[in-house]
PDB file of C-alpha atoms in Angstrom:
ATOM      1  CA  MET A  21       0.000   0.000   0.000  1.00  0.00           C
ATOM      2  CA  VAL A  22       1.150   3.531  -0.757  1.00  0.00           C
ATOM      3  CA  LYS A  23      -0.430   6.605   0.789  1.00  0.00           C
ATOM      4  CA  PHE A  24       0.492  10.241   0.177  1.00  0.00           C
ATOM      5  CA  GLY A  25       1.484  11.469   3.616  1.00  0.00           C
ATOM      6  CA  TYR A  26       2.946  14.932   3.330  1.00  0.00           C
ATOM      7  CA  THR A  27       4.869  17.468   1.307  1.00  0.00           C
ATOM      8  CA  ILE A  28       8.034  18.932   2.817  1.00  0.00           C
ATOM      9  CA  LEU A  29       9.149  22.444   1.921  1.00  0.00           C
ATOM     10  CA  TYR A  30      12.796  23.320   2.575  1.00  0.00           C
ATOM     11  CA  VAL A  31      12.850  26.742   4.192  1.00  0.00           C
ATOM     12  CA  LEU A  32      15.290  29.107   5.883  1.00  0.00           C
ATOM     13  CA  ASN A  33      13.225  29.595   9.043  1.00  0.00           C
ATOM     14  CA  VAL A  34      10.805  26.808   9.977  1.00  0.00           C
ATOM     15  CA  ALA A  35       8.959  28.720  12.717  1.00  0.00           C
ATOM     16  CA  LYS A  36       8.480  31.782  10.489  1.00  0.00           C
ATOM     17  CA  SER A  37       7.200  29.665   7.598  1.00  0.00           C
ATOM     18  CA  VAL A  38       4.798  27.724   9.818  1.00  0.00           C
ATOM     19  CA  GLY A  39       3.551  31.035  11.223  1.00  0.00           C
ATOM     20  CA  PHE A  40       2.934  32.377   7.713  1.00  0.00           C
ATOM     21  CA  TYR A  41       0.715  29.396   6.861  1.00  0.00           C
ATOM     22  CA  GLU A  42      -1.133  29.637  10.181  1.00  0.00           C
ATOM     23  CA  LYS A  43      -1.867  33.354   9.805  1.00  0.00           C
ATOM     24  CA  SER A  44      -2.515  33.379   6.058  1.00  0.00           C
ATOM     25  CA  PHE A  45      -4.654  30.277   5.665  1.00  0.00           C
ATOM     26  CA  GLY A  46      -5.827  29.351   9.162  1.00  0.00           C
ATOM     27  CA  PHE A  47      -3.977  26.035   9.215  1.00  0.00           C
ATOM     28  CA  LYS A  48      -3.140  24.562  12.618  1.00  0.00           C
ATOM     29  CA  ARG A  49       0.384  23.791  13.800  1.00  0.00           C
ATOM     30  CA  LYS A  50       0.971  20.139  14.620  1.00  0.00           C
ATOM     31  CA  PHE A  51       4.433  20.705  16.050  1.00  0.00           C
ATOM     32  CA  ILE A  52       7.892  22.183  15.598  1.00  0.00           C
ATOM     33  CA  THR A  53      10.963  20.341  16.852  1.00  0.00           C
ATOM     34  CA  PRO A  54      12.860  21.868  19.788  1.00  0.00           C
ATOM     35  CA  GLU A  55      15.741  22.521  17.352  1.00  0.00           C
ATOM     36  CA  ASN A  56      13.351  24.505  15.091  1.00  0.00           C
ATOM     37  CA  ASP A  57      14.560  22.490  12.097  1.00  0.00           C
ATOM     38  CA  TYR A  58      11.318  20.654  11.277  1.00  0.00           C
ATOM     39  CA  GLY A  59       7.626  21.375  11.698  1.00  0.00           C
ATOM     40  CA  GLU A  60       4.220  20.319  10.426  1.00  0.00           C
ATOM     41  CA  ILE A  61       0.820  21.933   9.921  1.00  0.00           C
ATOM     42  CA  GLU A  62      -2.595  20.360   9.486  1.00  0.00           C
ATOM     43  CA  THR A  63      -4.361  21.389   6.293  1.00  0.00           C
ATOM     44  CA  GLY A  64      -7.190  18.871   6.229  1.00  0.00           C
ATOM     45  CA  GLN A  65      -6.323  15.482   4.781  1.00  0.00           C
ATOM     46  CA  THR A  66      -2.666  16.119   3.940  1.00  0.00           C
ATOM     47  CA  THR A  67       0.135  17.540   6.054  1.00  0.00           C
ATOM     48  CA  ILE A  68       2.500  20.244   4.872  1.00  0.00           C
ATOM     49  CA  ALA A  69       5.864  19.910   6.569  1.00  0.00           C
ATOM     50  CA  PHE A  70       8.782  22.322   6.737  1.00  0.00           C
ATOM     51  CA  ALA A  71      12.423  21.353   7.072  1.00  0.00           C
ATOM     52  CA  SER A  72      15.273  23.773   7.499  1.00  0.00           C
ATOM     53  CA  VAL A  73      17.649  24.119   4.586  1.00  0.00           C
ATOM     54  CA  GLU A  74      20.411  22.904   6.908  1.00  0.00           C
ATOM     55  CA  LEU A  75      18.490  19.724   7.771  1.00  0.00           C
ATOM     56  CA  ALA A  76      17.705  19.138   4.096  1.00  0.00           C
ATOM     57  CA  LYS A  77      21.376  19.511   3.204  1.00  0.00           C
ATOM     58  CA  SER A  78      22.263  16.850   5.779  1.00  0.00           C
ATOM     59  CA  ASN A  79      19.737  14.471   4.178  1.00  0.00           C
ATOM     60  CA  LEU A  80      20.568  15.195   0.527  1.00  0.00           C
ATOM     61  CA  ARG A  81      24.314  14.941   0.128  1.00  0.00           C
ATOM     62  CA  ASN A  82      24.240  15.964  -3.540  1.00  0.00           C
ATOM     63  CA  GLY A  83      22.251  19.118  -2.764  1.00  0.00           C
ATOM     64  CA  PHE A  84      19.058  20.560  -4.204  1.00  0.00           C
ATOM     65  CA  ILE A  85      17.746  23.770  -5.725  1.00  0.00           C
ATOM     66  CA  GLU A  86      16.538  26.160  -3.055  1.00  0.00           C
ATOM     67  CA  SER A  87      13.301  28.058  -3.541  1.00  0.00           C
ATOM     68  CA  ARG A  88      14.019  31.787  -3.816  1.00  0.00           C
ATOM     69  CA  LEU A  89      11.728  34.722  -4.468  1.00  0.00           C
ATOM     70  CA  ASP A  90      14.270  36.313  -6.806  1.00  0.00           C
ATOM     71  CA  GLN A  91      14.006  33.336  -9.173  1.00  0.00           C
ATOM     72  CA  LYS A  92      11.101  31.766 -11.045  1.00  0.00           C
ATOM     73  CA  PRO A  93       9.038  29.303  -9.017  1.00  0.00           C
ATOM     74  CA  PHE A  94       9.474  25.568  -9.353  1.00  0.00           C
ATOM     75  CA  ALA A  95       7.256  23.709 -11.805  1.00  0.00           C
ATOM     76  CA  THR A  96       5.026  22.570  -8.953  1.00  0.00           C
ATOM     77  CA  GLU A  97       2.448  24.200  -6.724  1.00  0.00           C
ATOM     78  CA  LEU A  98       0.437  23.748  -3.575  1.00  0.00           C
ATOM     79  CA  GLY A  99      -3.290  23.983  -4.327  1.00  0.00           C
ATOM     80  CA  PHE A 100      -5.588  25.473  -1.683  1.00  0.00           C
ATOM     81  CA  ILE A 101      -9.352  25.463  -2.184  1.00  0.00           C
ATOM     82  CA  THR A 102     -11.412  28.296  -0.706  1.00  0.00           C
ATOM     83  CA  ASP A 103     -14.828  29.856  -1.182  1.00  0.00           C
ATOM     84  CA  ASN A 104     -13.273  33.341  -1.144  1.00  0.00           C
ATOM     85  CA  VAL A 105     -10.068  33.657  -3.185  1.00  0.00           C
ATOM     86  CA  ASP A 106      -9.915  37.464  -2.843  1.00  0.00           C
ATOM     87  CA  LYS A 107     -10.143  37.352   0.959  1.00  0.00           C
ATOM     88  CA  ILE A 108      -7.388  34.733   1.261  1.00  0.00           C
ATOM     89  CA  ILE A 109      -5.088  36.599  -1.153  1.00  0.00           C
ATOM     90  CA  ASN A 110      -5.458  39.789   0.875  1.00  0.00           C
ATOM     91  CA  LEU A 111      -4.768  37.941   4.127  1.00  0.00           C
ATOM     92  CA  ALA A 112      -1.717  36.191   2.670  1.00  0.00           C
ATOM     93  CA  LYS A 113      -0.401  39.513   1.294  1.00  0.00           C
ATOM     94  CA  GLN A 114      -0.658  41.017   4.790  1.00  0.00           C
ATOM     95  CA  HIS A 115       1.683  38.270   5.981  1.00  0.00           C
ATOM     96  CA  GLY A 116       4.245  38.580   3.192  1.00  0.00           C
ATOM     97  CA  ALA A 117       2.891  36.668   0.181  1.00  0.00           C
ATOM     98  CA  THR A 118       3.577  37.930  -3.324  1.00  0.00           C
ATOM     99  CA  VAL A 119       0.721  37.885  -5.839  1.00  0.00           C
ATOM    100  CA  ILE A 120       1.810  36.314  -9.138  1.00  0.00           C
ATOM    101  CA  GLU A 121      -1.558  36.156 -10.924  1.00  0.00           C
ATOM    102  CA  GLU A 122      -4.652  38.011  -9.754  1.00  0.00           C
ATOM    103  CA  PRO A 123      -7.910  36.033  -9.480  1.00  0.00           C
ATOM    104  CA  ILE A 124      -9.496  35.165 -12.790  1.00  0.00           C
ATOM    105  CA  LEU A 125     -12.719  33.355 -13.560  1.00  0.00           C
ATOM    106  CA  LYS A 126     -11.906  30.339 -15.716  1.00  0.00           C
ATOM    107  CA  PRO A 127     -14.254  29.164 -18.528  1.00  0.00           C
ATOM    108  CA  TRP A 128     -15.303  26.166 -16.407  1.00  0.00           C
ATOM    109  CA  GLY A 129     -16.537  28.483 -13.610  1.00  0.00           C
ATOM    110  CA  GLN A 130     -13.652  28.246 -11.157  1.00  0.00           C
ATOM    111  CA  THR A 131     -11.860  31.321  -9.807  1.00  0.00           C
ATOM    112  CA  VAL A 132      -8.083  30.805  -9.743  1.00  0.00           C
ATOM    113  CA  ALA A 133      -5.160  32.946  -8.552  1.00  0.00           C
ATOM    114  CA  TYR A 134      -1.462  32.352  -7.869  1.00  0.00           C
ATOM    115  CA  ILE A 135       0.736  33.641  -5.068  1.00  0.00           C
ATOM    116  CA  ARG A 136       4.178  32.840  -3.726  1.00  0.00           C
ATOM    117  CA  ASP A 137       4.741  32.314  -0.024  1.00  0.00           C
ATOM    118  CA  ILE A 138       7.509  33.997   1.978  1.00  0.00           C
ATOM    119  CA  ASP A 139       9.972  31.323   0.843  1.00  0.00           C
ATOM    120  CA  GLY A 140       9.038  31.579  -2.828  1.00  0.00           C
ATOM    121  CA  PHE A 141       6.896  28.444  -3.098  1.00  0.00           C
ATOM    122  CA  LEU A 142       4.022  28.682  -5.578  1.00  0.00           C
ATOM    123  CA  ILE A 143       0.469  28.431  -4.243  1.00  0.00           C
ATOM    124  CA  GLU A 144      -2.708  28.206  -6.304  1.00  0.00           C
ATOM    125  CA  LEU A 145      -5.791  29.589  -4.597  1.00  0.00           C
ATOM    126  CA  CYS A 146      -9.028  28.431  -6.187  1.00  0.00           C
ATOM    127  CA  THR A 147     -12.691  28.003  -5.605  1.00  0.00           C
ATOM    128  CA  PRO A 148     -14.118  24.476  -5.505  1.00  0.00           C
ATOM    129  CA  MET A 149     -14.975  22.865  -8.817  1.00  0.00           C
ATOM    130  CA  ASN A 150     -18.728  22.722  -9.440  1.00  0.00           C
ATOM    131  CA  LYS A 151     -19.999  19.179  -9.325  1.00  0.00           C
TER     132      LYS A 151
END
């Protein structure tokens, strides 16, 4: 059996990143290690985890590409569903998010927008798909 458990974002400051997600999206903190090098938040069914860049470097001996706001985002995104995209964008901006694409109504009836978090990770904010 395989089950998707979590996504880990490598960040410079775990506590600051966890705080951003708590304040911007209302997610709840599961925990942060006493060393402040790893933390998790509850988002519903899937956990988002944060590992310090230093911890990640100790796990990945050949290195990795760090997410940076001064570079284009990775070809991946976190997708958050909300009934009010505009409200969540404004809240996230108050806590340091950068708006990449303003909300737009798609032909299939879904409102979609893109932001980057304080570490440069790409987030899609969208309304639920009509059933």
